[in-house]
Coordinates of C-alpha atoms in Angstrom, one line a residue:
M86 CA 0.0 -0.1 -0.2
R87 CA 1.2 3.5 -0.9
I88 CA 0.1 6.2 1.7
G89 CA 0.4 9.8 1.1
I90 CA 0.9 12.3 3.8
E91 CA 0.1 16.0 3.0
A92 CA 2.6 17.9 5.3
Q93 CA 2.7 21.1 3.4
R94 CA 4.5 23.4 6.0
L95 CA 7.0 20.8 7.3
F96 CA 10.1 22.5 5.9
R97 CA 9.3 25.9 6.9
K98 CA 11.5 27.3 9.6
K99 CA 9.3 28.7 12.0
K100 CA 7.0 25.7 12.9
H101 CA 3.9 25.6 15.1
G102 CA 1.3 23.4 16.5
M103 CA 0.0 21.3 13.5
D104 CA 3.6 21.4 11.8
I105 CA 5.0 19.8 15.0
V106 CA 2.2 17.1 15.0
A107 CA 2.9 16.2 11.2
L108 CA 6.6 15.9 11.9
E109 CA 6.3 14.0 15.3
L110 CA 3.7 11.5 13.4
I111 CA 5.9 10.9 10.5
K112 CA 8.9 10.2 12.6
A113 CA 7.1 7.8 14.7
L114 CA 5.7 6.1 11.7
Q115 CA 9.2 5.6 10.3
K116 CA 10.2 3.7 13.5
L117 CA 7.3 1.1 12.8
D118 CA 7.6 -1.9 10.4
T119 CA 4.7 -1.4 8.4
G120 CA 5.4 -3.0 5.5
H121 CA 3.7 -0.1 3.4
E122 CA 5.6 2.7 1.2
F123 CA 4.8 6.4 2.3
V124 CA 5.1 9.3 0.1
V125 CA 5.4 12.6 2.2
F126 CA 4.3 15.8 0.2
V127 CA 5.7 18.9 1.4
R128 CA 6.5 22.6 -0.2
P129 CA 10.0 23.3 -0.5
D130 CA 11.6 25.7 2.4
T131 CA 14.8 26.1 4.3
D132 CA 14.2 23.5 7.1
D133 CA 14.3 20.7 4.9
K134 CA 16.3 18.1 7.3
V135 CA 13.8 17.6 9.9
I136 CA 13.0 14.1 8.3
T137 CA 15.5 11.7 6.6
P138 CA 13.9 9.7 3.7
S139 CA 14.5 6.0 3.6
A140 CA 13.7 3.0 1.5
D141 CA 9.8 3.2 2.3
F142 CA 9.7 7.0 3.0
E143 CA 9.8 9.1 0.2
I144 CA 9.8 12.7 0.3
V145 CA 8.2 14.9 -2.6
R146 CA 8.5 18.5 -3.0
V147 CA 5.5 20.0 -4.6
K148 CA 5.8 23.8 -5.5
G149 CA 3.0 26.3 -5.4
S150 CA 1.9 29.1 -3.4
P151 CA -0.3 30.2 -1.8
Y152 CA -1.5 27.5 0.6
P153 CA -5.1 26.9 -1.0
V154 CA -3.6 26.7 -4.7
W155 CA -1.1 24.5 -3.4
E156 CA -3.6 22.2 -1.8
Q157 CA -6.4 22.3 -4.6
F158 CA -4.3 22.7 -7.8
M159 CA -0.9 21.5 -7.3
L160 CA -1.3 18.4 -4.9
P161 CA -4.0 16.3 -6.5
P162 CA -1.9 15.7 -9.9
I163 CA 1.2 14.6 -8.0
V164 CA -1.1 12.3 -5.7
K165 CA -2.4 10.7 -8.9
K166 CA 1.1 10.4 -10.5
Y167 CA 2.4 8.6 -7.5
G168 CA -0.4 6.0 -7.3
I169 CA -1.5 6.9 -3.6
D170 CA -3.8 4.4 -2.1
V171 CA -5.0 6.7 0.8
L172 CA -4.2 10.3 1.6
H173 CA -3.8 11.7 5.0
C174 CA -4.5 15.5 5.1
T175 CA -2.9 16.6 8.2
A176 CA -4.0 20.0 9.0
N177 CA -7.5 20.4 8.9
T178 CA -8.1 21.0 5.0
A179 CA -8.0 19.0 1.9
P180 CA -7.9 18.9 -1.9
L181 CA -11.7 18.2 -2.9
N182 CA -10.6 16.5 -6.1
S183 CA -8.1 14.0 -5.0
S184 CA -7.9 10.6 -6.9
A185 CA -7.1 9.1 -3.4
P186 CA -9.5 8.2 -0.7
I187 CA -8.7 10.8 2.3
I188 CA -8.4 10.9 5.9
T189 CA -8.4 14.4 7.4
T190 CA -6.9 15.3 10.9
L191 CA -9.5 18.1 12.0
H192 CA -7.4 19.7 14.8
D193 CA -10.6 22.0 15.5
I194 CA -13.2 24.0 14.1
I195 CA -12.7 27.0 16.3
Y196 CA -13.0 28.9 12.9
L197 CA -16.5 27.6 12.0
E198 CA -17.9 28.4 15.5
K199 CA -16.8 32.1 15.4
L200 CA -15.1 34.3 12.9
N201 CA -13.8 37.7 13.9
L202 CA -12.4 39.3 11.2
T203 CA -10.7 42.2 13.4
Q204 CA -8.7 39.8 15.5
G205 CA -5.6 37.9 14.8
S206 CA -2.8 38.4 12.2
M207 CA -4.0 38.8 8.5
Y208 CA -2.4 35.4 7.7
Q209 CA -4.7 34.0 10.7
R210 CA -7.8 35.6 9.4
I211 CA -7.0 34.5 5.6
G212 CA -6.3 31.1 6.7
N213 CA -9.6 31.0 8.8
L214 CA -11.7 32.3 6.0
Y215 CA -10.1 29.4 3.5
R216 CA -10.8 26.7 6.1
R217 CA -14.3 28.1 6.7
W218 CA -14.9 27.5 3.0
N219 CA -12.9 24.3 2.6
V220 CA -13.5 22.5 6.1
P221 CA -17.4 21.6 5.6
R222 CA -16.7 20.3 2.2
T223 CA -13.5 18.0 3.6
V224 CA -15.7 16.8 6.1
K225 CA -18.0 15.2 3.4
K226 CA -15.3 14.1 1.1
S227 CA -13.0 12.1 3.9
K228 CA -13.8 8.8 4.7
I229 CA -12.6 9.2 8.0
I230 CA -12.0 12.4 10.2
T231 CA -9.5 12.4 13.1
T232 CA -9.2 14.7 15.9
V233 CA -6.8 15.3 19.0
S234 CA -9.2 15.2 21.7
N235 CA -12.6 13.6 22.9
F236 CA -13.8 17.2 23.6
E237 CA -13.2 18.2 19.9
R238 CA -14.4 15.0 18.6
Q239 CA -18.0 15.9 20.3
R240 CA -17.9 19.5 18.7
I241 CA -17.2 18.1 15.2
L242 CA -20.2 15.4 15.7
D243 CA -22.6 17.9 16.8
H244 CA -21.5 20.5 14.3
F245 CA -21.7 18.4 11.3
D246 CA -24.1 15.7 12.5
L247 CA -21.8 12.9 11.6
P248 CA -22.2 9.1 12.6
E249 CA -20.1 8.4 15.3
E250 CA -17.9 6.1 13.7
K251 CA -16.6 8.5 11.3
V252 CA -14.8 10.8 13.9
V253 CA -12.0 9.2 15.8
T254 CA -9.9 10.6 18.5
V255 CA -6.0 10.2 18.2
Y256 CA -4.5 11.7 20.8
N257 CA -1.1 14.0 20.4
A258 CA 1.8 13.6 22.3
V259 CA 5.0 15.1 23.3
G260 CA 8.5 14.9 21.5
S261 CA 11.1 12.8 23.1
H262 CA 13.5 15.8 23.5
F263 CA 11.2 17.3 25.9
K264 CA 12.8 16.8 29.5
K265 CA 14.2 18.4 32.2
I266 CA 17.6 20.4 30.9
T267 CA 20.1 20.1 33.8
D268 CA 23.2 20.7 31.6
P269 CA 24.6 24.6 32.7
T270 CA 26.4 25.0 29.5
E271 CA 22.9 24.6 27.6
L272 CA 21.1 26.3 29.9
E273 CA 23.3 29.5 29.5
R274 CA 23.6 29.1 25.9
V275 CA 19.8 29.4 25.4
K276 CA 19.6 32.0 28.1
L277 CA 22.0 34.2 26.5
K278 CA 20.8 33.9 22.9
Y279 CA 17.2 34.8 24.0
N280 CA 18.2 37.4 26.7
L281 CA 16.5 35.1 29.3
P282 CA 16.4 36.3 33.3
D283 CA 17.6 33.6 35.7
E284 CA 14.2 32.8 36.9
Y285 CA 10.7 33.6 35.3
L286 CA 7.4 32.8 34.5
F287 CA 6.8 31.2 30.9
F288 CA 3.8 31.9 28.7
L289 CA 3.3 30.4 25.1
G290 CA 0.8 32.5 23.2
N291 CA 0.3 34.4 19.8
T292 CA -2.0 37.0 18.3
D293 CA -4.6 34.5 17.7
P294 CA -7.4 35.7 20.5
K295 CA -8.0 32.0 21.7
K296 CA -4.4 32.1 23.4
N297 CA -5.9 34.9 25.9
V298 CA -2.8 37.1 25.8
R299 CA -4.8 39.9 26.9
G300 CA -6.1 37.7 29.9
V301 CA -2.6 36.8 31.1
L302 CA -1.6 40.5 30.7
A303 CA -4.7 41.6 32.7
A304 CA -3.9 39.1 35.3
L305 CA -0.1 39.9 35.7
A306 CA -1.3 43.8 35.9
I307 CA -3.3 42.8 38.8
L308 CA -0.3 40.8 40.6
K309 CA 1.8 44.1 39.9
Q310 CA -0.6 46.3 41.2
Q311 CA -0.8 44.3 44.3
G312 CA 2.9 44.4 44.6
K313 CA 2.8 40.4 44.1
L314 CA 4.6 40.3 40.5
R315 CA 8.1 39.1 41.8
L316 CA 9.2 37.3 38.8
P317 CA 9.7 38.6 35.0
I318 CA 7.5 36.6 32.4
V319 CA 8.9 35.4 29.3
M320 CA 6.5 35.7 26.1
P321 CA 7.8 34.3 22.9
D322 CA 6.3 35.1 19.3
L323 CA 5.0 38.3 20.3
D324 CA 6.2 41.7 19.2
S325 CA 6.5 44.8 21.1
L326 CA 4.0 46.8 19.0
Y327 CA 1.0 44.1 19.7
L328 CA 2.2 44.0 23.0
N329 CA 2.4 47.6 23.7
Q330 CA -1.1 48.1 22.4
L331 CA -2.7 45.4 24.8
L332 CA -1.0 47.1 27.6
S333 CA -2.2 50.6 26.6
D334 CA -5.9 49.2 26.2
L335 CA -5.3 47.8 29.7
K336 CA -4.1 51.2 31.2
A337 CA -0.7 48.9 32.0
P338 CA 2.1 50.4 30.1
D339 CA 4.4 49.7 33.1
L340 CA 4.0 46.2 32.8
A341 CA 6.3 46.2 29.9
N342 CA 9.2 46.3 31.7
D343 CA 8.4 42.8 33.6
I344 CA 8.0 41.1 30.2
V345 CA 10.7 39.5 27.9
L346 CA 9.8 39.0 24.6
C347 CA 12.4 36.8 23.0
G348 CA 10.8 36.2 19.5
Y349 CA 10.3 32.7 17.8
I350 CA 12.0 29.9 19.6
P351 CA 12.6 26.6 17.8
N352 CA 11.0 23.5 18.8
I353 CA 14.2 21.8 19.6
E354 CA 15.4 24.8 21.9
I355 CA 12.2 25.3 24.0
P356 CA 13.0 22.3 26.3
A357 CA 15.8 24.5 27.9
V358 CA 13.3 27.5 28.2
Y359 CA 10.9 25.3 29.9
S360 CA 13.3 24.0 32.5
S361 CA 14.4 27.5 33.6
A362 CA 10.8 28.4 34.2
V363 CA 9.3 28.6 37.6
L364 CA 5.8 28.0 36.5
F365 CA 4.0 27.9 32.8
L366 CA 1.0 29.5 31.9
Y367 CA -1.3 28.3 29.6
P368 CA -4.9 29.5 30.3
S369 CA -6.4 29.5 26.8
L370 CA -9.9 30.4 26.1
R371 CA -9.8 27.5 23.4
E372 CA -7.8 24.7 22.4
S373 CA -8.4 21.7 20.7
F374 CA -5.4 19.6 22.9
G375 CA -2.7 21.6 24.2
I376 CA 0.6 20.1 23.4
P377 CA 2.7 22.6 25.5
L378 CA 0.9 21.1 28.6
L379 CA 2.5 17.9 28.2
E380 CA 6.0 19.7 27.2
A381 CA 6.3 21.7 30.4
M382 CA 5.3 18.5 32.4
A383 CA 7.8 16.6 30.8
C384 CA 10.5 19.3 31.5
G385 CA 9.3 19.3 35.3
V386 CA 7.6 22.9 35.0
P387 CA 4.0 23.2 37.0
V388 CA 1.2 24.0 34.9
V389 CA -1.4 26.8 35.3
T390 CA -4.2 26.1 32.6
S391 CA -8.0 26.6 31.8
N392 CA -10.4 24.9 33.9
S393 CA -12.3 23.8 30.6
S394 CA -11.8 21.0 28.1
P395 CA -9.7 19.8 26.5
M396 CA -7.4 21.1 29.0
T397 CA -8.7 19.2 31.7
E398 CA -8.9 16.0 29.6
V399 CA -5.3 16.0 28.8
A400 CA -3.6 17.8 31.9
G401 CA -6.1 15.5 34.7
N402 CA -4.8 16.0 38.0
A403 CA -1.3 17.3 36.9
A404 CA -2.3 20.9 36.8
L405 CA -3.8 24.2 38.4
Y406 CA -6.9 25.3 36.6
A407 CA -8.1 28.7 36.4
E408 CA -11.0 30.6 35.0
A409 CA -9.6 31.6 31.5
A410 CA -12.2 34.4 31.0
N411 CA -11.2 35.8 34.6
P412 CA -8.0 37.7 35.1
E413 CA -8.3 37.7 38.8
S414 CA -8.8 33.8 38.7
I415 CA -5.4 33.5 36.7
A416 CA -3.9 36.2 39.3
E417 CA -4.9 34.2 42.2
N418 CA -3.6 30.6 40.7
I419 CA -0.4 32.4 39.9
D420 CA 0.2 33.7 43.0
M421 CA -0.8 30.7 45.0
L422 CA 1.5 28.4 42.9
L423 CA 4.3 31.0 43.4
N424 CA 4.1 30.9 47.2
N425 CA 3.5 26.9 47.6
E426 CA 6.7 25.2 47.0
Q427 CA 5.2 22.1 48.3
Y428 CA 2.6 22.1 45.8
R429 CA 4.8 23.1 42.9
Q430 CA 6.5 20.1 43.4
Q431 CA 3.5 17.7 43.7
L432 CA 2.4 19.2 40.3
V433 CA 5.7 18.3 39.0
A434 CA 5.4 14.6 40.1
L435 CA 2.0 14.3 38.7
G436 CA 3.1 15.7 35.6
K437 CA 5.8 13.1 35.2
E438 CA 3.2 10.5 35.5
R439 CA 0.7 12.2 33.4
I440 CA 3.0 12.3 30.4
K441 CA 3.3 8.7 30.3
L442 CA -0.4 8.5 29.0
F443 CA 0.5 10.1 25.4
S444 CA 3.1 8.8 23.0
W445 CA 3.7 9.6 19.3
E446 CA 4.3 5.6 19.0
N447 CA 0.6 5.2 20.0
T448 CA -0.6 7.8 17.6
A449 CA 1.3 6.4 14.9
S450 CA -0.1 2.9 15.5
Q451 CA -3.6 4.1 15.6
M452 CA -3.0 6.1 12.5
L453 CA -1.7 3.3 10.7
T454 CA -4.6 1.2 11.6
L455 CA -6.9 3.8 10.0
Y456 CA -5.1 3.9 6.8
E457 CA -5.2 0.1 6.6
K458 CA -9.2 0.3 7.4
I459 CA -9.7 2.7 4.5
V460 CA -7.7 0.5 1.7

């Protein structure tokens, strides 16, 4: 059987959630003795050494831009040319005229629930418009839909009124390189590279409103006003213009002095950043899984996240939960955790056990079973 995997953005330098999932899935599939041939379809870019081709894993570079043009017009004839028996589309959307039956990983349907064209970056807004057009059609065309949590599975089933058997939960996991970094040379190298303080709070977010940057800043402003913000906070992937606008809206411009903006951090270096953090903040308003929860746990960092699914589904008893829409709740949980070393260590221990429930090997095995089921 020839299995095609659409991984268009796999070679781009600045990878994010869905790119990382596709990369980890492919690496895990390469470790399995499947007896099948795989063809990975990517768009040419600079980071082209992240996966290594082998006898049963061919990498095919397909030129074309932008994303919708690549997917709808450039990919289908290549899929046909390579005689693909089943095509796995890994990032929500799929070509509507594929010659091969399709499995689509639908990470979430947030863009269908509410579309606000005044929020998020232009790239995010255009992407959401394309998904809004493509995903309902892709859902109909796909033989199987996989998603990353039971919470998201139910949202998809309810939204599209699909039969239960068509939507399958296949959990994400955490890369093997996520572990507590103790090598002082590596910690110092990353610290100097990104201008990090010795100790800090760590928050991963971006301009997408669901990441709740505004709520986190409002919570920090409360702590600062109360004289309880004793540590700076590191915020990758945000620029000063965006940050200062939010702080101006919150009437907390002085908070900028407590924030370290360090730009994009490659996935391979993030473990060192987690490892020096006192706690990790991830109080998103909406997620479909939340891989950073597991990343932080794997690196021995206590977590404050949202008290709603799928965060509770993923983190279980290994996190402290706040009301994402309530900055006072976020602030109270940060303050409580900072002042309770024993509880922080308890969460670290629980996190180490929690991550054992998730592995990319299990994810790859489940996906392989679905590929074989379709053919």
